[in-house]
C-alpha positions as semicolon CSV with decimal commas, in nm:
position;residue;x (nm);y (nm);z (nm)
1;D;-1,020;5,726;1,322
2;E;-1,361;5,830;1,457
3;R;-1,491;5,906;1,108
4;V;-1,411;5,554;0,988
5;D;-1,573;5,399;1,297
6;G;-1,897;5,586;1,225
7;L;-1,906;5,482;0,859
8;L;-2,015;5,119;0,905
9;P;-2,314;5,194;1,134
10;R;-2,429;5,457;0,884
11;C;-2,408;5,203;0,602
12;S;-2,623;4,956;0,794
13;R;-2,879;5,225;0,888
14;V;-2,909;5,338;0,526
15;A;-2,951;4,977;0,411
16;Y;-3,215;4,915;0,682
17;A;-3,406;5,231;0,586
18;G;-3,389;5,129;0,220
19;D;-3,536;4,786;0,304
20;G;-3,819;4,950;0,498
21;R;-3,884;5,189;0,212
22;N;-3,897;4,902;-0,037
23;S;-4,143;4,712;0,181
24;L;-4,369;5,013;0,226
25;N;-4,344;5,093;-0,145
26;A;-4,457;4,740;-0,235
27;T;-4,746;4,756;0,012
28;L;-4,870;5,088;-0,123
29;D;-4,831;4,967;-0,482
30;G;-5,045;4,665;-0,399
31;T;-5,308;4,879;-0,229
32;L;-5,322;5,121;-0,522
33;D;-5,346;4,834;-0,769
34;A;-5,634;4,691;-0,567
35;Y;-5,816;5,026;-0,566
36;E;-5,747;5,095;-0,932
37;G;-5,829;4,740;-1,043
38;G;-6,140;4,528;-0,994
39;A;-6,153;4,568;-0,617
40;Y;-6,222;4,939;-0,661
41;E;-6,525;4,882;-0,888
42;A;-6,652;4,604;-0,662
43;A;-6,625;4,829;-0,358
44;T;-6,806;5,108;-0,543
45;A;-7,086;4,873;-0,651
46;N;-7,125;4,744;-0,295
47;A;-7,134;5,100;-0,166
48;S;-7,410;5,201;-0,405
49;K;-7,613;4,891;-0,306
50;R;-7,577;4,979;0,060
51;T;-7,704;5,330;0,004
52;E;-8,041;5,191;-0,106
53;N;-8,093;5,039;0,241
54;A;-7,869;5,284;0,428
55;S;-7,944;5,459;0,746
56;E;-7,879;5,832;0,786
57;G;-7,517;5,782;0,906
58;E;-7,399;5,595;0,596
59;L;-7,274;5,758;0,277
60;N;-7,459;5,745;-0,054
61;G;-7,288;5,599;-0,366
62;A;-7,150;5,928;-0,501
63;E;-7,002;6,024;-0,164
64;A;-6,845;5,679;-0,123
65;V;-6,690;5,701;-0,469
66;A;-6,558;6,051;-0,394
67;R;-6,416;5,931;-0,065
68;R;-6,246;5,634;-0,232
69;K;-6,100;5,857;-0,503
70;A;-5,967;6,091;-0,232
71;T;-5,818;5,789;-0,056
72;V;-5,650;5,677;-0,378
73;R;-5,510;6,028;-0,435
74;L;-5,384;6,037;-0,075
75;L;-5,220;5,695;-0,115
76;Q;-5,063;5,807;-0,443
77;T;-4,927;6,119;-0,272
78;H;-4,776;5,907;0,004
79;L;-4,634;5,667;-0,254
80;W;-4,467;5,956;-0,438
81;R;-4,323;6,086;-0,113
82;I;-4,192;5,741;-0,024
83;R;-4,036;5,707;-0,368
84;A;-3,875;6,049;-0,327
85;A;-3,739;5,943;0,012
86;G;-3,617;5,624;-0,156
87;G;-3,427;5,833;-0,408
88;Q;-3,270;6,029;-0,126
89;L;-3,177;5,704;0,050
90;E;-3,019;5,570;-0,267
91;E;-2,820;5,894;-0,304
92;M;-2,706;5,871;0,058
93;S;-2,611;5,508;0,002
94;R;-2,400;5,605;-0,300
95;Q;-2,234;5,883;-0,098
96;V;-2,155;5,642;0,186
97;E;-2,010;5,394;-0,065
98;D;-1,802;5,669;-0,227
99;T;-1,677;5,778;0,116
100;R;-1,588;5,418;0,199
101;Q;-1,388;5,388;-0,124
102;V;-1,201;5,714;-0,052
103;W;-1,114;5,589;0,298
104;E;-0,996;5,258;0,155
105;L;-0,763;5,446;-0,080
106;F;-0,633;5,659;0,207
107;L;-0,575;5,355;0,428
108;D;-0,403;5,174;0,140
109;G;-0,161;5,468;0,113
110;V;-0,093;5,461;0,486
111;R;-0,035;5,084;0,474
112;N;0,204;5,123;0,178
113;R;0,406;5,387;0,365
114;T;0,421;5,162;0,671
115;V;0,538;4,863;0,465
116;R;0,801;5,079;0,293
117;L;0,930;5,208;0,628
118;N;0,945;4,850;0,758
119;L;1,141;4,746;0,447
120;Q;1,385;5,036;0,491
121;A;1,440;4,944;0,856
122;T;1,505;4,581;0,760
123;I;1,757;4,681;0,492
124;A;1,930;4,922;0,732
125;T;1,961;4,638;0,983
126;L;2,110;4,412;0,716
127;A;2,356;4,681;0,611
128;L;2,468;4,735;0,970
129;T;2,499;4,361;1,020
130;V;2,753;4,352;0,735
131;T;2,982;4,574;0,946
132;A;2,910;4,405;1,279
133;V;2,978;4,043;1,178
134;P;3,351;4,078;1,098
135;A;3,410;4,266;1,422
136;S;3,233;3,998;1,622
137;L;3,424;3,718;1,447
138;A;3,761;3,878;1,518
139;G;3,664;3,945;1,875
140;M;3,766;4,245;2,078
141;N;3,974;4,073;2,347
142;I;4,163;3,816;2,140
143;P;4,524;3,915;2,068
144;S;4,581;3,899;1,692
145;G;4,886;4,114;1,639
146;L;4,685;4,389;1,472
147;E;4,676;4,583;1,796
148;H;5,025;4,717;1,729
149;A;4,975;4,765;1,352
150;H;4,979;5,101;1,183
151;P;4,653;5,305;1,227
152;F;4,599;5,294;0,849
153;V;4,514;4,923;0,882
154;F;4,235;5,003;1,128
155;W;4,099;5,289;0,919
156;G;4,130;5,087;0,597
157;L;3,934;4,799;0,749
158;T;3,675;5,042;0,885
159;A;3,643;5,208;0,543
160;G;3,607;4,868;0,373
161;L;3,328;4,764;0,612
162;A;3,154;5,101;0,569
163;A;3,176;5,061;0,190
164;A;3,030;4,709;0,215
165;S;2,747;4,841;0,431
166;A;2,677;5,128;0,189
167;A;2,685;4,886;-0,105
168;T;2,433;4,662;0,071
169;W;2,203;4,960;0,136
170;G;2,244;5,086;-0,222
171;R;2,186;4,741;-0,374
172;F;1,853;4,690;-0,200
173;M;1,728;5,048;-0,193
174;G;1,859;5,163;-0,532
């Protein structure tokens, strides 16, 4: 089915996107930790030292701190968005997995029906073989003396073989 064929590529794309999200999440976490930890204070101290000898194009200490805080807020906003996208990816991954499980159940049912039909055909063949073997053993062109017997003999033998065939079918299917 076309829907089943499209399921596996979707699974791999969701997994690939989840890996990319995890990588980006770790990178942004590291960057935020660096800004919020000692690297942030060191960068602020260096910025205030530079403003003492700065030219007109450079920022003073307060502006550098404000810019760094804005950068941290921007990175935090992006991190939150990435985490939200990660939640959506996880939800999509669960939906794909649920869909895969439903399809497996459906295909199991189809396989069970196919196996049952195959079993019924095999038993029907066995039941018909029960009637065919005596006829083939007696042969159709060999004179046995039954050719001139009363028709009840023929019909009795036919009924006996039909009963044996029905009993074979009933034994295996019942």
